[in-house]
PDB file of C-alpha atoms and ligand atoms in Angstrom:
ATOM      1  CA  MET A   1      14.141 -17.721   4.604  1.00  0.00           C
ATOM      2  CA  ARG A   2      15.044 -14.775   5.932  1.00  0.00           C
ATOM      3  CA  VAL A   3      16.685 -12.216   4.045  1.00  0.00           C
ATOM      4  CA  VAL A   4      17.572  -8.459   3.884  1.00  0.00           C
ATOM      5  CA  ILE A   5      18.067  -6.254   0.564  1.00  0.00           C
ATOM      6  CA  LEU A   6      20.318  -3.527   1.766  1.00  0.00           C
ATOM      7  CA  GLY A   7      21.834  -0.995  -0.558  1.00  0.00           C
ATOM      8  CA  ALA A   8      21.010   2.623  -1.765  1.00  0.00           C
ATOM      9  CA  PRO A   9      18.003   4.081  -3.360  1.00  0.00           C
ATOM     10  CA  GLY A  10      17.433   3.418  -6.457  1.00  0.00           C
ATOM     11  CA  ALA A  11      19.568   0.268  -5.959  1.00  0.00           C
ATOM     12  CA  GLY A  12      16.597  -2.477  -7.439  1.00  0.00           C
ATOM     13  CA  LYS A  13      15.493  -3.273  -3.206  1.00  0.00           C
ATOM     14  CA  GLY A  14      11.897  -2.874  -4.099  1.00  0.00           C
ATOM     15  CA  THR A  15      11.664  -4.749  -7.480  1.00  0.00           C
ATOM     16  CA  HIS A  16      13.489  -7.526  -6.469  1.00  0.00           C
ATOM     17  CA  ALA A  17      11.504  -8.162  -3.386  1.00  0.00           C
ATOM     18  CA  LYS A  18       8.589  -7.851  -5.394  1.00  0.00           C
ATOM     19  CA  TYR A  19       9.739 -10.529  -7.257  1.00  0.00           C
ATOM     20  CA  LEU A  20      10.998 -12.510  -4.608  1.00  0.00           C
ATOM     21  CA  GLU A  21       7.345 -12.613  -2.841  1.00  0.00           C
ATOM     22  CA  SER A  22       5.453 -13.644  -6.032  1.00  0.00           C
ATOM     23  CA  ARG A  23       8.643 -15.879  -6.769  1.00  0.00           C
ATOM     24  CA  TYR A  24       8.929 -18.421  -3.801  1.00  0.00           C
ATOM     25  CA  ASN A  25       6.339 -16.218  -1.320  1.00  0.00           C
ATOM     26  CA  LEU A  26       8.222 -14.768   0.772  1.00  0.00           C
ATOM     27  CA  PRO A  27       6.565 -11.648   2.107  1.00  0.00           C
ATOM     28  CA  HIS A  28       7.811  -8.624   1.200  1.00  0.00           C
ATOM     29  CA  VAL A  29       8.361  -5.796   4.354  1.00  0.00           C
ATOM     30  CA  SER A  30       9.155  -2.327   2.602  1.00  0.00           C
ATOM     31  CA  THR A  31       9.729  -0.166   5.676  1.00  0.00           C
ATOM     32  CA  GLY A  32       8.910   2.226   3.189  1.00  0.00           C
ATOM     33  CA  ASP A  33       5.763   1.294   1.431  1.00  0.00           C
ATOM     34  CA  ILE A  34       4.357   0.911   5.562  1.00  0.00           C
ATOM     35  CA  LEU A  35       5.497   4.531   6.383  1.00  0.00           C
ATOM     36  CA  ARG A  36       3.924   5.516   2.547  1.00  0.00           C
ATOM     37  CA  GLN A  37       0.778   4.155   3.501  1.00  0.00           C
ATOM     38  CA  ALA A  38       0.337   5.474   7.083  1.00  0.00           C
ATOM     39  CA  VAL A  39       1.083   8.988   5.787  1.00  0.00           C
ATOM     40  CA  ASP A  40      -1.131   8.869   2.899  1.00  0.00           C
ATOM     41  CA  ASP A  41      -3.986   7.292   6.308  1.00  0.00           C
ATOM     42  CA  GLN A  42      -3.381  10.450   8.508  1.00  0.00           C
ATOM     43  CA  THR A  43      -1.939   7.733  11.455  1.00  0.00           C
ATOM     44  CA  PRO A  44      -0.173   8.597  14.387  1.00  0.00           C
ATOM     45  CA  LEU A  45       3.254   6.937  12.761  1.00  0.00           C
ATOM     46  CA  GLY A  46       1.880   8.461   9.559  1.00  0.00           C
ATOM     47  CA  GLN A  47       2.513  11.758  11.021  1.00  0.00           C
ATOM     48  CA  MET A  48       5.486  11.914  13.144  1.00  0.00           C
ATOM     49  CA  ALA A  49       7.496  10.192  10.100  1.00  0.00           C
ATOM     50  CA  SER A  50       5.929  12.484   7.555  1.00  0.00           C
ATOM     51  CA  ALA A  51       8.369  15.721   9.109  1.00  0.00           C
ATOM     52  CA  TYR A  52      11.373  13.205   8.442  1.00  0.00           C
ATOM     53  CA  MET A  53      10.711  11.694   5.073  1.00  0.00           C
ATOM     54  CA  SER A  54       9.475  15.002   3.430  1.00  0.00           C
ATOM     55  CA  LYS A  55      13.096  15.808   4.120  1.00  0.00           C
ATOM     56  CA  GLY A  56      14.972  12.647   2.999  1.00  0.00           C
ATOM     57  CA  GLU A  57      15.751  11.968   6.869  1.00  0.00           C
ATOM     58  CA  LEU A  58      15.482   8.618   9.078  1.00  0.00           C
ATOM     59  CA  VAL A  59      12.851   8.574  10.828  1.00  0.00           C
ATOM     60  CA  PRO A  60      13.757   7.637  14.782  1.00  0.00           C
ATOM     61  CA  ASP A  61      15.305   4.480  15.524  1.00  0.00           C
ATOM     62  CA  THR A  62      12.004   3.679  18.638  1.00  0.00           C
ATOM     63  CA  LEU A  63       9.628   4.520  16.013  1.00  0.00           C
ATOM     64  CA  MET A  64      11.039   2.160  13.542  1.00  0.00           C
ATOM     65  CA  LEU A  65      12.206  -0.690  15.967  1.00  0.00           C
ATOM     66  CA  ASP A  66       8.269  -0.405  17.395  1.00  0.00           C
ATOM     67  CA  LEU A  67       6.962  -1.232  13.373  1.00  0.00           C
ATOM     68  CA  ILE A  68       8.770  -3.523  12.488  1.00  0.00           C
ATOM     69  CA  ARG A  69       7.996  -5.493  15.771  1.00  0.00           C
ATOM     70  CA  GLU A  70       4.508  -5.270  14.274  1.00  0.00           C
ATOM     71  CA  ARG A  71       4.352  -6.279  11.257  1.00  0.00           C
ATOM     72  CA  LEU A  72       7.892  -9.340  11.776  1.00  0.00           C
ATOM     73  CA  THR A  73       5.258 -10.580  14.294  1.00  0.00           C
ATOM     74  CA  ARG A  74       2.619 -11.425  12.466  1.00  0.00           C
ATOM     75  CA  PRO A  75       1.226 -14.724  10.835  1.00  0.00           C
ATOM     76  CA  ASP A  76       2.010 -14.291   7.680  1.00  0.00           C
ATOM     77  CA  CYS A  77       6.054 -14.205   8.577  1.00  0.00           C
ATOM     78  CA  ARG A  78       6.714 -16.872   9.920  1.00  0.00           C
ATOM     79  CA  VAL A  79       7.330 -18.798   6.630  1.00  0.00           C
ATOM     80  CA  GLY A  80      10.461 -15.865   5.494  1.00  0.00           C
ATOM     81  CA  PHE A  81      10.092 -12.033   4.955  1.00  0.00           C
ATOM     82  CA  VAL A  82      12.553 -10.373   2.748  1.00  0.00           C
ATOM     83  CA  LEU A  83      13.082  -6.993   4.361  1.00  0.00           C
ATOM     84  CA  ASP A  84      13.470  -3.804   2.450  1.00  0.00           C
ATOM     85  CA  GLY A  85      14.520  -0.667   3.705  1.00  0.00           C
ATOM     86  CA  PHE A  86      15.431  -1.772   6.925  1.00  0.00           C
ATOM     87  CA  PRO A  87      17.591  -2.154   8.844  1.00  0.00           C
ATOM     88  CA  ARG A  88      19.189   1.409   8.103  1.00  0.00           C
ATOM     89  CA  THR A  89      20.985   2.347  10.492  1.00  0.00           C
ATOM     90  CA  ILE A  90      23.473   0.134  13.584  1.00  0.00           C
ATOM     91  CA  ALA A  91      21.306   0.919  15.591  1.00  0.00           C
ATOM     92  CA  GLN A  92      18.695  -0.926  13.662  1.00  0.00           C
ATOM     93  CA  ALA A  93      20.578  -3.541  12.936  1.00  0.00           C
ATOM     94  CA  GLU A  94      21.139  -4.542  16.432  1.00  0.00           C
ATOM     95  CA  GLY A  95      17.414  -4.298  17.099  1.00  0.00           C
ATOM     96  CA  LEU A  96      16.471  -6.585  14.437  1.00  0.00           C
ATOM     97  CA  GLU A  97      19.529  -8.888  16.224  1.00  0.00           C
ATOM     98  CA  ARG A  98      17.258  -8.572  18.989  1.00  0.00           C
ATOM     99  CA  LEU A  99      13.839  -9.153  17.762  1.00  0.00           C
ATOM    100  CA  MET A 100      14.321 -12.534  16.227  1.00  0.00           C
ATOM    101  CA  GLU A 101      16.105 -14.339  18.656  1.00  0.00           C
ATOM    102  CA  LYS A 102      14.264 -13.062  21.653  1.00  0.00           C
ATOM    103  CA  THR A 103      10.674 -13.268  19.836  1.00  0.00           C
ATOM    104  CA  LEU A 104      11.428 -14.497  16.751  1.00  0.00           C
ATOM    105  CA  GLY A 105      13.113 -17.304  16.785  1.00  0.00           C
ATOM    106  CA  GLY A 106      17.445 -17.622  15.029  1.00  0.00           C
ATOM    107  CA  GLY A 107      18.889 -14.885  12.888  1.00  0.00           C
ATOM    108  CA  LEU A 108      18.828 -13.765   9.115  1.00  0.00           C
ATOM    109  CA  ASP A 109      19.096 -16.478   7.344  1.00  0.00           C
ATOM    110  CA  ALA A 110      21.478 -13.319   4.267  1.00  0.00           C
ATOM    111  CA  VAL A 111      22.005  -9.981   4.031  1.00  0.00           C
ATOM    112  CA  VAL A 112      21.975  -8.834   0.045  1.00  0.00           C
ATOM    113  CA  PHE A 113      23.918  -5.806  -0.876  1.00  0.00           C
ATOM    114  CA  ILE A 114      22.867  -4.480  -4.215  1.00  0.00           C
ATOM    115  CA  ARG A 115      25.934  -2.431  -5.534  1.00  0.00           C
ATOM    116  CA  VAL A 116      25.180   0.390  -7.581  1.00  0.00           C
ATOM    117  CA  PRO A 117      26.883   3.697  -9.181  1.00  0.00           C
ATOM    118  CA  HIS A 118      26.254   7.323  -7.619  1.00  0.00           C
ATOM    119  CA  ASP A 119      25.393   8.370 -11.018  1.00  0.00           C
ATOM    120  CA  VAL A 120      23.127   5.350 -12.257  1.00  0.00           C
ATOM    121  CA  ILE A 121      21.434   5.723  -8.868  1.00  0.00           C
ATOM    122  CA  VAL A 122      20.849   8.984  -9.981  1.00  0.00           C
ATOM    123  CA  GLN A 123      18.983   8.586 -13.320  1.00  0.00           C
ATOM    124  CA  ARG A 124      17.345   5.373 -11.414  1.00  0.00           C
ATOM    125  CA  LEU A 125      16.033   8.336  -8.998  1.00  0.00           C
ATOM    126  CA  ALA A 126      14.730  10.587 -11.349  1.00  0.00           C
ATOM    127  CA  GLY A 127      12.916   8.568 -13.532  1.00  0.00           C
ATOM    128  CA  ARG A 128      11.105   6.707 -11.138  1.00  0.00           C
ATOM    129  CA  ARG A 129       7.400   5.795 -11.050  1.00  0.00           C
ATOM    130  CA  ALA A 130       5.312   4.393  -8.602  1.00  0.00           C
ATOM    131  CA  CYS A 131       1.916   2.649 -10.196  1.00  0.00           C
ATOM    132  CA  LYS A 132      -0.737   5.100  -6.680  1.00  0.00           C
ATOM    133  CA  HIS A 133      -2.576   1.252  -6.615  1.00  0.00           C
ATOM    134  CA  CYS A 134      -0.537  -1.457  -6.720  1.00  0.00           C
ATOM    135  CA  GLY A 135       2.829   0.126  -6.682  1.00  0.00           C
ATOM    136  CA  ARG A 136       4.778  -1.457  -9.132  1.00  0.00           C
ATOM    137  CA  LEU A 137       6.868   0.058 -10.180  1.00  0.00           C
ATOM    138  CA  TYR A 138       8.311   2.023 -13.355  1.00  0.00           C
ATOM    139  CA  HIS A 139      11.201   4.239 -15.179  1.00  0.00           C
ATOM    140  CA  THR A 140      10.320   6.883 -18.083  1.00  0.00           C
ATOM    141  CA  ALA A 141      13.521   5.850 -19.744  1.00  0.00           C
ATOM    142  CA  PHE A 142      14.241   1.986 -18.860  1.00  0.00           C
ATOM    143  CA  VAL A 143      10.985   0.347 -18.388  1.00  0.00           C
ATOM    144  CA  PRO A 144       7.887   2.500 -19.648  1.00  0.00           C
ATOM    145  CA  SER A 145       4.927   2.171 -19.404  1.00  0.00           C
ATOM    146  CA  VAL A 146       2.358   0.803 -22.341  1.00  0.00           C
ATOM    147  CA  ASN A 147       0.576   4.417 -21.436  1.00  0.00           C
ATOM    148  CA  GLU A 148       2.006   7.192 -20.251  1.00  0.00           C
ATOM    149  CA  GLY A 149       1.156   7.122 -16.673  1.00  0.00           C
ATOM    150  CA  ILE A 150      -0.487   3.989 -16.331  1.00  0.00           C
ATOM    151  CA  CYS A 151      -0.286   0.836 -14.707  1.00  0.00           C
ATOM    152  CA  ASP A 152      -0.621  -1.592 -17.561  1.00  0.00           C
ATOM    153  CA  SER A 153      -0.943  -4.349 -13.553  1.00  0.00           C
ATOM    154  CA  CYS A 154      -4.435  -2.827 -12.810  1.00  0.00           C
ATOM    155  CA  GLY A 155      -4.827   0.885 -15.247  1.00  0.00           C
ATOM    156  CA  GLY A 156      -3.812   3.014 -11.209  1.00  0.00           C
ATOM    157  CA  GLU A 157      -2.072   6.788 -12.092  1.00  0.00           C
ATOM    158  CA  LEU A 158       1.749   6.620 -11.805  1.00  0.00           C
ATOM    159  CA  TYR A 159       3.029   9.183  -9.678  1.00  0.00           C
ATOM    160  CA  GLN A 160       6.767  10.316  -8.808  1.00  0.00           C
ATOM    161  CA  ARG A 161       7.315  10.393  -4.818  1.00  0.00           C
ATOM    162  CA  ASP A 162       7.857  13.648  -3.781  1.00  0.00           C
ATOM    163  CA  ASP A 163      11.432  12.578  -2.699  1.00  0.00           C
ATOM    164  CA  ASP A 164      12.328  11.267  -6.280  1.00  0.00           C
ATOM    165  CA  ARG A 165      12.819  14.925  -7.105  1.00  0.00           C
ATOM    166  CA  GLU A 166      16.652  15.659  -8.069  1.00  0.00           C
ATOM    167  CA  GLU A 167      17.121  18.251  -5.952  1.00  0.00           C
ATOM    168  CA  MET A 168      16.150  15.581  -2.723  1.00  0.00           C
ATOM    169  CA  ILE A 169      18.420  12.865  -3.873  1.00  0.00           C
ATOM    170  CA  SER A 170      21.764  14.444  -3.445  1.00  0.00           C
ATOM    171  CA  ALA A 171      20.390  14.607   1.009  1.00  0.00           C
ATOM    172  CA  ARG A 172      19.071  11.174   0.412  1.00  0.00           C
ATOM    173  CA  LEU A 173      22.060   9.713  -0.776  1.00  0.00           C
ATOM    174  CA  GLU A 174      24.079  11.209   2.075  1.00  0.00           C
ATOM    175  CA  VAL A 175      22.234   9.833   4.804  1.00  0.00           C
ATOM    176  CA  PHE A 176      23.063   5.939   2.771  1.00  0.00           C
ATOM    177  CA  GLU A 177      26.085   6.971   3.035  1.00  0.00           C
ATOM    178  CA  LYS A 178      26.463   8.129   6.282  1.00  0.00           C
ATOM    179  CA  GLN A 179      23.500   6.252   7.714  1.00  0.00           C
ATOM    180  CA  THR A 180      23.338   3.193   5.552  1.00  0.00           C
ATOM    181  CA  ALA A 181      27.028   2.465   4.321  1.00  0.00           C
ATOM    182  CA  PRO A 182      28.182   0.881   7.973  1.00  0.00           C
ATOM    183  CA  LEU A 183      25.755  -1.595   7.874  1.00  0.00           C
ATOM    184  CA  ILE A 184      27.918  -3.977   4.752  1.00  0.00           C
ATOM    185  CA  GLU A 185      30.413  -4.339   7.233  1.00  0.00           C
ATOM    186  CA  TYR A 186      28.476  -4.934   9.747  1.00  0.00           C
ATOM    187  CA  TYR A 187      26.765  -8.062   8.215  1.00  0.00           C
ATOM    188  CA  ARG A 188      30.324  -9.219   5.985  1.00  0.00           C
ATOM    189  CA  HIS A 189      31.898  -9.197  10.417  1.00  0.00           C
ATOM    190  CA  ARG A 190      28.701 -11.919  10.455  1.00  0.00           C
ATOM    191  CA  ARG A 191      29.118 -13.275   7.478  1.00  0.00           C
ATOM    192  CA  LEU A 192      26.415 -13.034   6.028  1.00  0.00           C
ATOM    193  CA  LEU A 193      26.619 -10.506   3.809  1.00  0.00           C
ATOM    194  CA  SER A 194      26.762 -10.996  -0.042  1.00  0.00           C
ATOM    195  CA  GLU A 195      27.527  -8.450  -2.491  1.00  0.00           C
ATOM    196  CA  VAL A 196      25.579  -8.558  -6.191  1.00  0.00           C
ATOM    197  CA  ASP A 197      26.376  -5.304  -8.939  1.00  0.00           C
ATOM    198  CA  GLY A 198      22.942  -3.692  -9.332  1.00  0.00           C
ATOM    199  CA  VAL A 199      24.033  -2.630 -13.006  1.00  0.00           C
ATOM    200  CA  GLY A 200      22.417  -5.145 -15.678  1.00  0.00           C
ATOM    201  CA  GLY A 201      19.188  -5.401 -16.951  1.00  0.00           C
ATOM    202  CA  LEU A 202      16.278  -6.579 -14.515  1.00  0.00           C
ATOM    203  CA  GLU A 203      16.033 -10.521 -15.376  1.00  0.00           C
ATOM    204  CA  GLU A 204      20.404 -10.179 -14.757  1.00  0.00           C
ATOM    205  CA  VAL A 205      20.142  -8.787 -11.528  1.00  0.00           C
ATOM    206  CA  ARG A 206      17.236 -10.561 -10.265  1.00  0.00           C
ATOM    207  CA  ASP A 207      19.195 -13.822 -11.122  1.00  0.00           C
ATOM    208  CA  ARG A 208      22.844 -13.173  -9.562  1.00  0.00           C
ATOM    209  CA  ILE A 209      20.193 -11.931  -6.647  1.00  0.00           C
ATOM    210  CA  VAL A 210      18.320 -15.612  -6.465  1.00  0.00           C
ATOM    211  CA  GLY A 211      22.288 -17.285  -7.195  1.00  0.00           C
ATOM    212  CA  VAL A 212      23.722 -15.950  -4.066  1.00  0.00           C
ATOM    213  CA  LEU A 213      20.253 -16.920  -2.671  1.00  0.00           C
ATOM    214  CA  GLY A 214      20.387 -20.311  -3.515  1.00  0.00           C
ATOM    215  CA  LEU A 215      17.023 -20.372  -4.265  1.00  0.00           C
ATOM    216  CA  ARG A 216      16.266 -22.631  -7.459  1.00  0.00           C
ATOM    217  CA  ALA A 217      15.605 -20.049 -10.372  1.00  0.00           C
TER     218      ALA A 217
HETATM  219  P1  AMP B 301      11.798   4.176   0.508  1.00  0.00           P
HETATM  220  O1  AMP B 301      11.245   3.644   0.462  1.00  0.00           O
HETATM  221  O2  AMP B 301      13.007   2.894   1.376  1.00  0.00           O
HETATM  222  O3  AMP B 301      12.954   4.748  -0.177  1.00  0.00           O
HETATM  223  O4  AMP B 301      12.284   5.191   2.184  1.00  0.00           O
HETATM  224  C1  AMP B 301      11.193   5.978   2.186  1.00  0.00           C
HETATM  225  C2  AMP B 301      11.318   6.843   3.270  1.00  0.00           C
HETATM  226  O5  AMP B 301      11.320   6.689   4.247  1.00  0.00           O
HETATM  227  C3  AMP B 301      12.755   6.925   3.476  1.00  0.00           C
HETATM  228  O6  AMP B 301      13.310   8.354   3.207  1.00  0.00           O
HETATM  229  C4  AMP B 301      13.158   7.466   5.167  1.00  0.00           C
HETATM  230  O7  AMP B 301      12.796   8.733   5.791  1.00  0.00           O
HETATM  231  C5  AMP B 301      11.806   6.014   5.744  1.00  0.00           C
HETATM  232  N1  AMP B 301      12.135   5.178   5.785  1.00  0.00           N
HETATM  233  C6  AMP B 301      12.016   4.140   5.417  1.00  0.00           C
HETATM  234  N2  AMP B 301      12.664   2.903   6.095  1.00  0.00           N
HETATM  235  C7  AMP B 301      13.210   3.650   7.311  1.00  0.00           C
HETATM  236  C8  AMP B 301      14.553   3.109   8.439  1.00  0.00           C
HETATM  237  N3  AMP B 301      14.117   1.951   7.788  1.00  0.00           N
HETATM  238  N4  AMP B 301      14.701   4.235   9.391  1.00  0.00           N
HETATM  239  C9  AMP B 301      14.257   4.993   9.101  1.00  0.00           C
HETATM  240  N5  AMP B 301      13.553   5.885   8.619  1.00  0.00           N
HETATM  241  C10 AMP B 301      13.431   4.960   6.722  1.00  0.00           C
END
């Protein structure tokens, strides 16, 4: 199954994509995670991307399309994938469509849009923490770790992403509204879109996503 999870920053894309990976063996492809790794490793891609990421802006489409082509043509994606954070523009969606038709054989099976109101997003992003080591996500108020600042799974250090700081959040939400939200209509028009209410408990939202994808719980 080939799925795109669409939603504003903080809508829960990463959390639910990680679940789909662990439960259904679908590789979770997060372009944000790939870029953050490239920045940490100081690769040429990371050096080009970091200037955009630190301002909450989008990395240029051509770079992103090269990155996604390289990732989706790896053998683990033959069974399918869950895309998180890609596409983020109409040009990326069109590029993905071409890549899938020409190289991957066939199109997407579904696009799930997780809808969350702005005020909830801001609250979620400001409290979001991630494990430096394994990437597990937490929230200081809603999903705290047992020991503050330490990952329950691996003992790694929890950190706040630079772009989750309050001054960056509104810039990122604006980018979402202007550049990414048009994808909702784009995929609705192609009859691929399912919309899910992203407000509620983790398991509640997860069940809604599993339900619209027609997967067995
Ligand atoms: P995320 O973890 O998905 O919120 O992504 C973090 C940052 O990486 C974004 O704010 C962008 O600067 C960059 N990024 C991730 N995915 C994309 C994409 N598909 N297109 C452009 N920039 C991206």
